[in-house]
mmCIF file of C-alpha atoms in Angstrom:
data_model
loop_
_atom_site.group_PDB
_atom_site.id
_atom_site.type_symbol
_atom_site.label_atom_id
_atom_site.label_comp_id
_atom_site.label_asym_id
_atom_site.label_seq_id
_atom_site.Cartn_x
_atom_site.Cartn_y
_atom_site.Cartn_z
ATOM 1 C CA MET A 1 83.644 106.279 96.628
ATOM 2 C CA GLU A 2 84.815 108.047 99.795
ATOM 3 C CA PRO A 3 88.385 107.197 100.799
ATOM 4 C CA ARG A 4 88.912 104.867 103.735
ATOM 5 C CA ILE A 5 91.277 106.315 106.342
ATOM 6 C CA GLN A 6 93.234 104.034 108.649
ATOM 7 C CA TYR A 7 96.335 104.432 110.810
ATOM 8 C CA VAL A 8 99.724 102.814 110.391
ATOM 9 C CA LYS A 9 102.256 102.707 113.242
ATOM 10 C CA THR A 10 105.792 103.765 112.368
ATOM 11 C CA SER A 11 108.991 102.162 113.672
ATOM 12 C CA ASP A 12 109.334 105.006 116.210
ATOM 13 C CA GLY A 13 105.726 104.753 117.429
ATOM 14 C CA LEU A 14 103.955 107.495 115.456
ATOM 15 C CA ASN A 15 100.534 107.147 113.852
ATOM 16 C CA LEU A 16 100.297 107.935 110.147
ATOM 17 C CA ALA A 17 96.887 108.614 108.576
ATOM 18 C CA VAL A 18 96.551 106.590 105.371
ATOM 19 C CA SER A 19 93.771 106.856 102.770
ATOM 20 C CA THR A 20 92.966 104.084 100.275
ATOM 21 C CA THR A 21 90.513 104.118 97.380
ATOM 22 C CA GLY A 22 89.820 101.949 94.374
ATOM 23 C CA SER A 23 91.303 98.631 93.336
ATOM 24 C CA GLY A 24 94.022 97.486 90.993
ATOM 25 C CA PRO A 25 97.810 97.899 90.908
ATOM 26 C CA PRO A 26 98.980 99.996 93.882
ATOM 27 C CA LEU A 27 99.804 103.654 93.316
ATOM 28 C CA VAL A 28 101.249 105.377 96.390
ATOM 29 C CA VAL A 29 101.287 109.179 96.497
ATOM 30 C CA VAL A 30 103.965 110.783 98.676
ATOM 31 C CA PRO A 31 102.827 114.374 99.328
ATOM 32 C CA SER A 32 104.867 117.544 99.120
ATOM 33 C CA TRP A 33 105.784 119.465 102.247
ATOM 34 C CA ILE A 34 102.363 119.425 103.970
ATOM 35 C CA SER A 35 99.032 117.686 103.430
ATOM 36 C CA HIS A 36 95.664 117.077 105.102
ATOM 37 C CA LEU A 37 93.643 114.086 103.923
ATOM 38 C CA GLU A 38 90.368 115.417 105.292
ATOM 39 C CA LEU A 39 90.711 118.853 103.690
ATOM 40 C CA ASP A 40 91.769 117.206 100.431
ATOM 41 C CA GLN A 41 88.168 116.078 100.016
ATOM 42 C CA GLN A 42 87.169 119.732 99.489
ATOM 43 C CA GLU A 43 87.866 119.825 95.771
ATOM 44 C CA LEU A 44 88.333 123.313 94.374
ATOM 45 C CA VAL A 45 88.906 121.966 90.882
ATOM 46 C CA LYS A 46 86.831 119.115 89.493
ATOM 47 C CA PRO A 47 87.469 116.457 88.472
ATOM 48 C CA SER A 48 90.049 115.927 91.182
ATOM 49 C CA PHE A 49 93.637 115.409 90.053
ATOM 50 C CA PHE A 50 93.974 112.444 92.382
ATOM 51 C CA LYS A 51 90.788 110.789 91.139
ATOM 52 C CA ARG A 52 92.139 111.083 87.616
ATOM 53 C CA LEU A 53 95.587 109.891 88.657
ATOM 54 C CA GLY A 54 94.269 106.870 90.546
ATOM 55 C CA LYS A 55 91.828 105.616 87.913
ATOM 56 C CA GLY A 56 92.236 101.852 87.585
ATOM 57 C CA SER A 57 94.575 101.680 90.571
ATOM 58 C CA ARG A 58 94.481 101.124 94.295
ATOM 59 C CA LEU A 59 95.310 104.699 95.250
ATOM 60 C CA VAL A 60 97.136 105.117 98.560
ATOM 61 C CA ARG A 61 97.709 108.577 100.036
ATOM 62 C CA TYR A 62 98.907 109.599 103.462
ATOM 63 C CA ASP A 63 99.718 112.525 105.720
ATOM 64 C CA LYS A 64 103.419 112.527 106.547
ATOM 65 C CA ARG A 65 104.610 112.776 110.141
ATOM 66 C CA GLY A 66 103.815 116.098 111.795
ATOM 67 C CA MET A 67 100.925 117.061 109.542
ATOM 68 C CA GLY A 68 97.280 116.535 108.703
ATOM 69 C CA LEU A 69 95.668 113.674 110.598
ATOM 70 C CA SER A 70 99.005 112.071 111.503
ATOM 71 C CA THR A 71 100.925 112.532 114.777
ATOM 72 C CA ARG A 72 101.965 116.158 115.301
ATOM 73 C CA ASN A 73 104.918 117.722 117.181
ATOM 74 C CA VAL A 74 107.359 115.040 116.107
ATOM 75 C CA GLY A 75 110.783 116.657 115.881
ATOM 76 C CA ASP A 76 112.476 114.190 113.524
ATOM 77 C CA TYR A 77 111.757 115.072 109.894
ATOM 78 C CA SER A 78 114.934 113.578 108.450
ATOM 79 C CA LEU A 79 114.969 111.814 105.087
ATOM 80 C CA ASP A 80 115.684 108.493 106.813
ATOM 81 C CA ALA A 81 112.605 108.929 109.010
ATOM 82 C CA GLN A 82 110.434 109.750 105.989
ATOM 83 C CA VAL A 83 111.692 106.712 104.048
ATOM 84 C CA ASN A 84 111.049 104.462 107.059
ATOM 85 C CA ASP A 85 107.502 105.826 107.332
ATOM 86 C CA LEU A 86 106.790 105.075 103.671
ATOM 87 C CA HIS A 87 108.162 101.572 104.154
ATOM 88 C CA ALA A 88 105.911 101.037 107.190
ATOM 89 C CA ILE A 89 102.857 101.900 105.083
ATOM 90 C CA ILE A 90 103.843 99.654 102.178
ATOM 91 C CA GLU A 91 104.589 96.778 104.532
ATOM 92 C CA ARG A 92 101.427 97.254 106.618
ATOM 93 C CA LEU A 93 99.196 97.318 103.520
ATOM 94 C CA GLN A 94 101.153 94.392 102.018
ATOM 95 C CA LEU A 95 101.743 96.221 98.758
ATOM 96 C CA SER A 96 103.996 94.948 95.993
ATOM 97 C CA GLY A 97 104.873 96.209 92.531
ATOM 98 C CA VAL A 98 104.171 99.758 93.720
ATOM 99 C CA THR A 99 104.111 102.802 91.461
ATOM 100 C CA LEU A 100 105.371 105.765 93.485
ATOM 101 C CA PHE A 101 104.207 109.302 92.707
ATOM 102 C CA GLY A 102 106.061 112.061 94.517
ATOM 103 C CA SER A 103 105.927 115.830 94.123
ATOM 104 C CA SER A 104 108.441 118.325 95.524
ATOM 105 C CA GLN A 105 109.793 116.933 98.828
ATOM 106 C CA GLY A 106 107.730 113.804 98.203
ATOM 107 C CA GLY A 107 109.752 113.186 95.050
ATOM 108 C CA THR A 108 112.996 113.215 97.015
ATOM 109 C CA ILE A 109 111.528 110.683 99.461
ATOM 110 C CA CYS A 110 110.406 108.484 96.545
ATOM 111 C CA ILE A 111 113.906 108.551 95.042
ATOM 112 C CA ALA A 112 115.473 107.442 98.315
ATOM 113 C CA TYR A 113 112.851 104.741 98.830
ATOM 114 C CA ALA A 114 113.267 103.342 95.299
ATOM 115 C CA VAL A 115 117.001 102.950 95.911
ATOM 116 C CA HIS A 116 116.759 101.465 99.409
ATOM 117 C CA HIS A 117 113.744 99.206 98.735
ATOM 118 C CA PRO A 118 113.866 98.369 95.013
ATOM 119 C CA GLU A 119 112.063 95.083 95.614
ATOM 120 C CA ASN A 120 108.814 96.975 96.302
ATOM 121 C CA VAL A 121 108.861 99.510 93.449
ATOM 122 C CA SER A 122 107.817 98.934 89.848
ATOM 123 C CA ARG A 123 107.639 102.532 88.541
ATOM 124 C CA LEU A 124 108.582 106.008 89.659
ATOM 125 C CA ILE A 125 106.786 109.254 88.757
ATOM 126 C CA LEU A 126 108.385 112.504 89.925
ATOM 127 C CA PHE A 127 106.756 115.925 89.612
ATOM 128 C CA GLY A 128 108.464 119.207 90.516
ATOM 129 C CA ALA A 129 111.023 117.172 92.445
ATOM 130 C CA TYR A 130 114.479 118.215 93.616
ATOM 131 C CA HIS A 131 117.595 116.163 94.296
ATOM 132 C CA HIS A 132 119.227 118.838 96.461
ATOM 133 C CA ILE A 133 118.471 122.385 97.565
ATOM 134 C CA PRO A 134 120.789 125.016 96.001
ATOM 135 C CA ALA A 135 122.588 127.410 98.359
ATOM 136 C CA ALA A 136 120.545 130.433 97.243
ATOM 137 C CA VAL A 137 117.262 128.631 97.980
ATOM 138 C CA LYS A 138 118.580 127.553 101.389
ATOM 139 C CA GLU A 139 119.240 131.223 102.169
ATOM 140 C CA THR A 140 115.682 132.101 101.188
ATOM 141 C CA LEU A 141 114.269 129.317 103.366
ATOM 142 C CA GLY A 142 116.468 130.440 106.249
ATOM 143 C CA ALA A 143 115.064 133.953 105.955
ATOM 144 C CA ILE A 144 111.412 132.870 106.097
ATOM 145 C CA LEU A 145 111.760 130.245 108.860
ATOM 146 C CA PRO A 146 111.405 132.767 111.749
ATOM 147 C CA LEU A 147 108.178 134.116 110.209
ATOM 148 C CA VAL A 148 106.789 130.594 109.723
ATOM 149 C CA ARG A 149 107.729 129.616 113.268
ATOM 150 C CA THR A 150 106.423 132.707 115.073
ATOM 151 C CA ASP A 151 103.495 133.971 112.950
ATOM 152 C CA TRP A 152 102.037 130.881 111.276
ATOM 153 C CA THR A 153 98.437 131.920 111.978
ATOM 154 C CA GLY A 154 99.155 135.383 110.566
ATOM 155 C CA LEU A 155 101.680 136.095 107.803
ATOM 156 C CA GLY A 156 103.657 132.870 108.222
ATOM 157 C CA THR A 157 101.910 131.085 105.382
ATOM 158 C CA SER A 158 102.278 133.977 102.913
ATOM 159 C CA PRO A 159 105.744 133.152 101.480
ATOM 160 C CA MET A 160 104.489 129.783 100.247
ATOM 161 C CA LEU A 161 101.749 131.376 98.146
ATOM 162 C CA GLU A 162 104.209 132.756 95.602
ATOM 163 C CA MET A 163 106.548 129.787 95.828
ATOM 164 C CA PHE A 164 103.919 127.076 95.390
ATOM 165 C CA ILE A 165 100.865 128.523 93.638
ATOM 166 C CA SER A 166 102.109 131.577 91.773
ATOM 167 C CA GLY A 167 99.387 132.851 89.463
ATOM 168 C CA ALA A 168 96.568 130.882 91.101
ATOM 169 C CA SER A 169 93.082 132.344 91.507
ATOM 170 C CA THR A 170 92.080 134.326 94.608
ATOM 171 C CA GLN A 171 89.820 131.451 95.677
ATOM 172 C CA THR A 172 92.685 128.972 95.440
ATOM 173 C CA ARG A 173 95.078 131.278 97.301
ATOM 174 C CA ASP A 174 92.581 131.814 100.145
ATOM 175 C CA PHE A 175 91.967 128.091 100.420
ATOM 176 C CA PHE A 176 95.712 127.326 100.442
ATOM 177 C CA VAL A 177 96.265 129.776 103.318
ATOM 178 C CA HIS A 178 93.544 127.998 105.302
ATOM 179 C CA TYR A 179 94.878 124.594 104.229
ATOM 180 C CA GLN A 180 98.397 125.291 105.444
ATOM 181 C CA LYS A 181 97.233 126.534 108.838
ATOM 182 C CA GLU A 182 95.086 123.440 109.366
ATOM 183 C CA ALA A 183 97.656 120.984 108.005
ATOM 184 C CA ALA A 184 100.447 121.849 110.449
ATOM 185 C CA ASN A 185 101.375 124.181 113.287
ATOM 186 C CA GLY A 186 104.102 126.789 112.915
ATOM 187 C CA GLU A 187 106.785 124.837 114.741
ATOM 188 C CA ASP A 188 106.228 121.671 112.708
ATOM 189 C CA ALA A 189 105.999 123.620 109.444
ATOM 190 C CA ALA A 190 109.307 125.363 110.143
ATOM 191 C CA ALA A 191 110.980 122.122 111.238
ATOM 192 C CA ILE A 192 109.808 120.344 108.068
ATOM 193 C CA LEU A 193 111.167 123.151 105.860
ATOM 194 C CA GLU A 194 114.435 123.157 107.775
ATOM 195 C CA ALA A 195 114.829 119.392 107.409
ATOM 196 C CA LEU A 196 113.949 119.170 103.719
ATOM 197 C CA ALA A 197 116.607 121.771 102.918
ATOM 198 C CA ALA A 198 119.200 119.187 103.958
ATOM 199 C CA TYR A 199 117.894 116.370 101.730
ATOM 200 C CA ASP A 200 120.373 115.412 99.023
ATOM 201 C CA VAL A 201 119.871 112.313 96.869
ATOM 202 C CA THR A 202 122.155 113.321 93.990
ATOM 203 C CA SER A 203 124.669 110.519 94.536
ATOM 204 C CA ILE A 204 122.054 107.735 94.504
ATOM 205 C CA LEU A 205 120.133 108.768 91.381
ATOM 206 C CA PRO A 206 122.224 106.458 89.105
ATOM 207 C CA ASN A 207 121.188 103.520 91.322
ATOM 208 C CA ILE A 208 117.507 103.703 90.333
ATOM 209 C CA ARG A 209 116.612 100.749 88.133
ATOM 210 C CA VAL A 210 112.868 101.138 87.551
ATOM 211 C CA PRO A 211 111.121 102.992 84.699
ATOM 212 C CA THR A 212 111.065 106.644 85.758
ATOM 213 C CA LEU A 213 109.028 109.584 84.472
ATOM 214 C CA VAL A 214 110.209 113.074 85.466
ATOM 215 C CA LEU A 215 107.696 115.912 84.992
ATOM 216 C CA HIS A 216 108.319 119.583 85.685
ATOM 217 C CA ARG A 217 106.537 122.845 84.907
ATOM 218 C CA ARG A 218 108.893 125.127 83.015
ATOM 219 C CA ASP A 219 108.384 128.273 85.096
ATOM 220 C CA ASP A 220 108.112 126.676 88.542
ATOM 221 C CA PRO A 221 109.449 129.332 90.978
ATOM 222 C CA ALA A 222 109.867 126.911 93.901
ATOM 223 C CA VAL A 223 112.023 124.262 92.201
ATOM 224 C CA SER A 224 113.799 125.189 88.980
ATOM 225 C CA VAL A 225 113.061 123.108 85.904
ATOM 226 C CA ASP A 226 116.843 122.612 85.751
ATOM 227 C CA GLN A 227 116.468 120.224 88.684
ATOM 228 C CA GLY A 228 114.062 118.120 86.634
ATOM 229 C CA HIS A 229 116.537 118.011 83.758
ATOM 230 C CA GLU A 230 119.351 117.016 86.110
ATOM 231 C CA ILE A 231 117.333 114.286 87.832
ATOM 232 C CA ALA A 232 116.317 112.759 84.511
ATOM 233 C CA SER A 233 119.891 112.898 83.202
ATOM 234 C CA LEU A 234 121.235 111.000 86.223
ATOM 235 C CA ILE A 235 118.597 108.235 86.369
ATOM 236 C CA PRO A 236 119.299 105.531 83.768
ATOM 237 C CA ASN A 237 116.743 105.624 80.921
ATOM 238 C CA ALA A 238 114.491 108.158 82.667
ATOM 239 C CA GLN A 239 112.039 110.128 80.535
ATOM 240 C CA PHE A 240 111.774 113.888 81.040
ATOM 241 C CA VAL A 241 108.592 115.786 80.126
ATOM 242 C CA PRO A 242 108.574 119.594 80.549
ATOM 243 C CA LEU A 243 105.144 121.166 81.010
ATOM 244 C CA ASP A 244 103.891 124.726 80.671
ATOM 245 C CA GLY A 245 102.924 126.603 83.815
ATOM 246 C CA ARG A 246 104.178 128.073 87.102
ATOM 247 C CA ILE A 247 102.193 126.298 89.833
ATOM 248 C CA HIS A 248 104.466 124.030 91.850
ATOM 249 C CA LEU A 249 101.739 121.745 93.170
ATOM 250 C CA PRO A 250 100.487 119.061 90.762
ATOM 251 C CA TYR A 251 96.787 119.223 91.631
ATOM 252 C CA TRP A 252 96.266 122.889 90.705
ATOM 253 C CA GLY A 253 96.946 124.671 87.442
ATOM 254 C CA ASP A 254 96.494 122.894 84.119
ATOM 255 C CA ILE A 255 96.391 119.223 85.087
ATOM 256 C CA GLU A 256 95.457 117.858 81.658
ATOM 257 C CA PRO A 257 98.980 117.764 80.157
ATOM 258 C CA LEU A 258 100.262 116.219 83.380
ATOM 259 C CA ILE A 259 97.646 113.463 83.400
ATOM 260 C CA ALA A 260 98.208 112.833 79.679
ATOM 261 C CA ALA A 261 101.966 112.452 80.173
ATOM 262 C CA ILE A 262 101.495 110.012 83.050
#
């Protein structure tokens, strides 16, 4: 079944593109730093990770502010804004007992949402997530921001290839370059990276009270597996599952162990 795309208005007047498929208990996917719902239908690897993930559920996915089919050129990519956007979607679709799945930056947003709106969340699944950005990684991001901002249609997308899909096939790398350029413009991409570097949810991790599964690939070059260990150690009764592999994004690489763990 093709996903149905609709728009949800945020509290500050933006339009968020939201995709829903299937029926059953709601599973909301909060994407990593950029996404594009339309391009996501071009599956390089079959069966699709998201089709497997959403089996037996009402699967809800969306493009965050500034990317994909949602409003572009936003400016405010703060954690508060991202949490408010997620809340707008859950409220608009009248979802309850939600399972949240978040990868990378999406995981940080899920953590904050689960603490601020516990009444709406039944389970939390985090993949390749971080609770704060270490100083050394912030320096790296600071060094690549000018390239992202000024040469996005050229070399600006290159740094993310090694960070996010290290070891992927040539076909996957070529598609990811195209995907990034279509999913956001250089200014938005740089602003999103700049904002996410300031996210820090370390202090609120002990406040999570829902069953939580933390998954992390052992050799992830973008977010160290140590972050997964730390997140799981700070969330009461969380389960940590390390996985083999280097690819930071959940939908590429070996998805079978990830699906099995979930």
